[in-house]
Amino acid sequence: MIIAKRKPIEEIMTMIAPYENILVAGCNGCVAICLAGGEKEVGIMASALRLASKKSGKEIKTREMTIERQCEHEFLEELAPGISGVDAVVSLACGIGVQAIAEKYKEAMVFPGVNTTFLGMPIEQGVWVEKCAACGDCLLGITGGICPIARCSKSLLNGPCGGSQGGKCEVNQEIDCAWQLIYDRLKTLGKLQLLDEIQPPKNWSTSRDGGVRKIVREDMKL
Amino acid sequence: MGPQVVAFCCDNSGYQAADMCGYLRTDIPPELEVVWVPCIGRVEPMQIMGEFEEGTSGVLLFGCYDDACRHIHGNCRVRARLKEIGDILNECGIDRGLVEFHAITAHEGTKFCRIVRQFCDRIKSGMAAKV
């Protein structure tokens, strides 16, 4: 899922400074699971904005609304009654949700309330880690289901490097060496021979090369 | 208008201690409002922020001591949550010191009263300093 983190209140206050009627829009998708932009966080953000405004000698009015997903037009229609009449929207969804609102509601000023941070998952209550870099050319089949692109600090294809010590990465002792994890996993699976094959340089054309990526399924188009 | 202080009190400890204050005929500052909660872990950040929005000057949380929570982790959870609440309040221009957690048991009526008095006095002196 997409992991996001709340922006500092001061930054949001600067963005919405010229406006008085604000809609704080949440999303019940990924950002609700990572406790950054669900219904509760919308309530907290709206309250924080009201408190911060009051402290700075200005009164703002807030509306709160959380929809199932901000990244799909069908669900975005539910925001229509909330958006009408407000000066600006603070979206607590990921960057996709913010852009989807901007596309659908052309008159609305939309501001991000969170920083979209990475693709990951919770490893324990309150802890999320990056797992995927969305490189567009998945290698998990040859690395025992552990991604060297996202989880190796150097994104090595033929690791480990000399900085792997005791299963930890030289970049930070809290980071597990992805290539140690890959080795251990392949050993458990009895597939260590997969490491004998030298991987050629990765084809990055499927990643951020060449501009916006797009997938078209002709069979699904209407 | 004088300060208003809200004390969220756990049913098993803080609320009983507040009740004990009454039995002991101790003077409790008139600005205190006691809010009963089944467990101090029930207190959500929204409730605390809502109190400040309504003009409350400070919030006290009275819960059980470590390892004494009837709901196992309620007291630990609210203490962990206080850090995040404090960060948000600070960013809103409100001193994080205006929200305090205190561990207490049902029979510590005098301790409850002492904490409330000290907290109210601190808030009053802070308000007076600003004037």
XYZ file of C-alpha atoms in Angstrom:
353
model
C 0.000 0.000 0.000
C 0.949 3.647 -0.272
C 2.462 5.004 2.923
C 2.120 8.688 3.763
C 3.034 10.986 6.627
C 1.246 14.065 7.931
C 2.690 17.380 6.796
C 3.645 19.910 9.496
C 0.632 22.047 10.479
C 2.653 25.211 9.811
C 3.244 24.181 6.193
C -0.456 23.510 5.642
C -1.377 26.791 7.352
C 0.924 28.653 4.955
C -0.767 27.000 1.981
C -4.302 27.767 3.133
C -3.528 31.228 4.512
C -5.642 33.130 1.923
C -8.698 30.905 2.470
C -11.406 30.747 5.123
C -13.680 27.843 4.245
C -11.700 24.650 4.113
C -12.715 21.085 3.323
C -10.465 18.483 4.923
C -10.890 15.406 2.746
C -9.826 11.960 3.888
C -9.455 8.653 2.094
C -10.385 5.262 3.543
C -7.771 3.480 1.428
C -4.044 3.138 2.068
C -3.647 6.361 4.039
C -6.307 5.247 6.517
C -4.392 2.020 7.159
C -1.114 3.900 7.698
C -2.963 6.294 10.050
C -2.232 9.405 7.996
C -5.454 10.261 6.207
C -8.461 8.283 7.432
C -11.566 9.583 9.167
C -9.870 10.008 12.562
C -6.914 11.851 11.067
C -9.303 14.132 9.174
C -10.930 15.073 12.485
C -7.558 15.725 14.108
C -6.298 17.752 11.139
C -9.454 19.878 10.974
C -9.262 20.530 14.703
C -5.550 21.390 14.460
C -6.174 23.829 11.613
C -8.971 25.530 13.567
C -6.788 25.758 16.677
C -3.765 27.063 14.758
C -5.923 29.649 12.971
C -7.462 30.794 16.227
C -3.991 31.184 17.716
C -2.914 33.303 14.762
C -5.951 35.529 15.221
C -7.980 34.241 12.308
C -11.131 32.131 12.246
C -11.521 29.454 9.625
C -14.477 27.190 8.998
C -13.813 23.560 8.250
C -15.817 20.718 6.788
C -14.743 17.128 7.160
C -15.410 14.387 4.687
C -13.857 10.970 4.118
C -14.591 8.863 1.076
C -13.745 5.274 0.234
C -10.973 6.094 -2.246
C -9.858 9.442 -3.618
C -8.069 7.799 -6.546
C -11.231 6.711 -8.387
C -13.681 9.017 -10.115
C -16.721 6.994 -8.995
C -15.934 7.588 -5.339
C -14.789 11.174 -5.924
C -18.313 12.124 -6.924
C -19.278 11.739 -3.274
C -17.066 14.738 -2.491
C -19.220 17.071 -4.604
C -21.530 18.295 -1.788
C -18.512 18.831 0.479
C -16.534 20.778 -2.095
C -19.321 23.134 -3.111
C -18.979 26.405 -1.269
C -15.493 25.889 0.162
C -12.485 28.019 -0.808
C -9.901 25.253 -0.616
C -9.491 21.522 -0.038
C -6.816 19.931 2.126
C -6.587 16.341 0.973
C -5.123 13.766 3.318
C -4.938 11.193 0.515
C -1.740 10.289 -1.314
C -0.521 12.411 -4.219
C -2.812 10.455 -6.531
C -5.891 11.497 -4.568
C -4.840 15.154 -4.542
C -4.378 15.093 -8.316
C -7.644 13.226 -8.853
C -9.541 15.964 -6.963
C -7.728 18.636 -8.953
C -8.712 16.896 -12.198
C -12.332 16.284 -11.274
C -13.090 19.571 -9.521
C -11.405 22.104 -11.760
C -12.498 25.127 -9.732
C -11.226 23.789 -6.410
C -7.882 24.770 -4.901
C -6.421 21.503 -3.594
C -3.530 21.222 -1.169
C -1.775 18.101 0.096
C -2.060 17.457 3.820
C 0.356 14.523 3.786
C 3.663 13.659 2.181
C 3.335 10.515 0.089
C 6.401 8.621 1.177
C 6.750 5.064 -0.194
C 5.135 1.756 -1.140
C 5.289 -0.530 1.826
C 3.507 -2.406 4.569
C 3.187 -2.439 8.343
C 5.670 -4.806 10.003
C 4.204 -4.202 13.451
C 1.611 -1.872 14.976
C 2.743 1.666 14.168
C 5.764 0.697 12.026
C 5.754 0.745 8.221
C 8.622 -0.122 5.892
C 9.279 0.242 2.201
C 8.931 -2.964 0.187
C 8.538 -1.983 -3.445
C 10.042 0.705 -5.674
C 7.487 0.260 -8.492
C 10.364 -0.142 -10.963
C 8.116 -1.799 -13.540
C 10.306 -4.883 -14.029
C 9.818 -7.205 -11.069
C 12.783 -9.352 -10.029
C 11.205 -11.045 -7.028
C 11.148 -14.409 -8.807
C 14.930 -14.702 -8.722
C 15.522 -13.141 -5.321
C 13.322 -15.337 -3.165
C 10.552 -12.757 -2.889
C 12.759 -10.031 -1.412
C 13.198 -6.886 -3.484
C 16.826 -5.755 -3.875
C 15.729 -2.558 -5.620
C 13.656 -1.213 -2.726
C 15.316 -2.946 0.197
C 19.026 -2.842 -0.681
C 20.296 0.675 0.041
C 22.334 0.551 -3.174
C 19.678 -1.307 -5.217
C 22.317 -3.870 -6.161
C 21.383 -6.697 -8.504
C 24.392 -8.818 -7.569
C 24.833 -8.293 -3.875
C 25.805 -8.168 -1.169
C 28.336 -5.361 -1.159
C 31.276 -5.082 1.231
C 29.195 -3.009 3.632
C 27.072 -5.943 4.773
C 28.106 -6.780 8.335
C 26.309 -9.262 10.569
C 23.214 -9.108 8.390
C 22.995 -5.326 8.668
C 23.544 -2.553 6.139
C 26.454 -0.123 6.433
C 24.102 2.758 5.673
C 22.241 2.240 8.939
C 22.587 -0.507 11.521
C 18.800 -0.669 11.826
C 18.431 -1.704 8.177
C 18.604 -5.398 7.398
C 20.931 -6.216 4.500
C 18.527 -7.188 1.727
C 21.097 -9.471 0.147
C 21.649 -11.294 3.448
C 17.875 -11.784 3.601
C 17.861 -13.005 -0.005
C 20.704 -15.447 0.703
C 19.015 -16.810 3.836
C 15.691 -17.169 2.064
C 17.137 -18.944 -0.990
C 19.132 -21.243 1.307
C 15.923 -22.186 3.145
C 14.237 -22.843 -0.186
C 17.218 -24.875 -1.443
C 17.613 -22.494 -4.385
C 21.046 -20.999 -3.737
C 22.039 -21.848 -7.295
C 19.944 -18.861 -8.397
C 22.708 -16.669 -7.016
C 25.275 -18.234 -9.369
C 23.738 -16.392 -12.269
C 25.120 -12.877 -12.713
C 22.343 -10.396 -13.331
C 22.964 -7.970 -16.205
C 22.422 -4.232 -15.698
C 18.748 -3.568 -15.073
C 16.551 -2.189 -17.798
C 15.383 1.027 -16.170
C 13.241 2.032 -19.145
C 10.262 0.512 -17.299
C 10.862 2.808 -14.332
C 10.989 6.611 -14.296
C 12.572 6.744 -17.728
C 10.532 8.257 -20.545
C 7.987 10.234 -18.573
C 4.572 9.243 -17.294
C 3.919 5.514 -17.354
C 0.644 4.169 -18.634
C -0.975 0.762 -18.942
C -3.704 0.217 -21.519
C -5.899 -2.879 -21.524
C -7.764 -2.793 -24.819
C -9.945 -5.726 -23.766
C -11.225 -3.783 -20.781
C -11.929 -0.496 -22.514
C -15.547 0.463 -23.121
C -12.883 34.219 32.322
C -10.732 32.014 34.549
C -8.976 28.877 33.498
C -10.890 25.692 32.854
C -9.218 22.354 33.485
C -10.606 19.039 32.328
C -9.513 15.798 33.976
C -10.221 12.572 32.127
C -10.420 9.923 34.818
C -10.243 6.162 34.468
C -13.146 4.373 36.136
C -10.808 2.112 38.071
C -8.322 4.646 39.384
C -8.626 8.382 38.604
C -12.397 8.611 39.007
C -12.302 6.720 42.305
C -9.477 8.991 43.500
C -11.555 12.050 42.578
C -14.430 10.538 44.540
C -12.084 9.971 47.463
C -11.304 13.701 47.417
C -14.980 14.319 48.068
C -15.111 11.818 50.928
C -12.077 13.496 52.461
C -13.821 16.876 52.169
C -10.746 18.239 50.374
C -10.991 21.496 48.480
C -10.861 20.837 44.770
C -10.248 23.867 42.523
C -13.615 25.009 41.137
C -12.207 25.254 37.624
C -11.884 21.458 37.439
C -14.271 19.397 35.373
C -14.032 15.633 35.790
C -14.826 13.420 32.808
C -15.438 9.735 33.492
C -13.956 7.267 31.041
C -14.093 3.454 31.289
C -10.307 3.291 30.749
C -7.833 6.113 30.195
C -6.881 4.376 26.929
C -10.332 5.380 25.693
C -9.259 9.024 25.414
C -8.677 9.886 21.769
C -6.520 12.767 20.461
C -9.682 14.318 19.024
C -11.244 14.595 22.493
C -8.208 16.404 23.879
C -8.015 18.766 20.913
C -11.756 19.320 21.141
C -11.346 20.458 24.752
C -8.782 23.071 23.694
C -11.068 24.217 20.905
C -13.826 24.763 23.450
C -11.542 26.977 25.513
C -10.136 24.567 28.070
C -6.829 25.797 29.476
C -5.369 22.405 30.351
C -6.125 18.697 30.293
C -5.203 16.106 32.905
C -5.337 12.370 32.340
C -5.582 10.128 35.379
C -5.001 6.449 34.704
C -3.664 3.351 36.388
C -0.034 2.604 37.253
C 2.070 0.403 34.970
C 0.878 -3.213 34.900
C -2.286 -2.271 36.796
C -4.589 -1.455 33.889
C -7.759 -3.583 33.924
C -7.769 -3.338 30.154
C -4.117 -4.460 30.042
C -2.505 -1.696 27.969
C -4.868 1.306 28.161
C -2.561 3.394 30.346
C 0.493 2.618 28.179
C -1.412 3.401 24.988
C -2.530 6.835 26.130
C 0.972 7.710 27.301
C 2.389 6.763 23.911
C -0.370 8.779 22.240
C 0.514 11.861 24.311
C 3.735 12.347 22.347
C 1.848 12.674 19.054
C -0.842 14.859 20.639
C 1.856 17.075 22.156
C 3.557 17.450 18.771
C 0.314 18.526 17.099
C -0.581 20.938 19.911
C 2.908 22.469 19.763
C 2.530 22.960 16.026
C -0.785 24.709 16.707
C 0.926 27.091 19.118
C -0.297 25.386 22.294
C 2.210 24.349 24.952
C 2.390 20.544 25.102
C 2.837 20.871 28.867
C -0.846 21.727 29.114
C -1.654 18.020 28.776
C -0.383 15.783 31.551
C -0.771 12.113 32.390
C -0.629 10.970 36.007
C -0.688 7.415 37.306
C -2.891 7.018 40.342
C -4.838 4.434 42.340
C -8.364 4.564 43.737
C -7.275 5.385 47.296
C -4.921 8.267 46.382
C -7.467 11.041 46.869
C -4.962 13.442 48.389
C -2.521 12.869 45.519
C -5.314 13.605 43.029
C -6.125 16.829 44.820
C -2.481 17.902 45.040
C -1.868 17.304 41.327
C -5.020 19.194 40.330
C -4.166 22.160 42.584
C -0.575 22.362 41.322
C -1.733 22.094 37.712
C -4.407 24.791 38.164
C -1.931 27.085 39.956
C 0.598 26.621 37.142
C -2.006 27.469 34.532
C -3.217 30.514 36.489
C 0.329 31.824 36.895
C 0.975 31.209 33.180
C -2.155 33.154 32.291
C -1.223 35.933 34.711
C 2.273 36.142 33.180
C 0.744 36.610 29.733
C -1.516 39.433 30.982
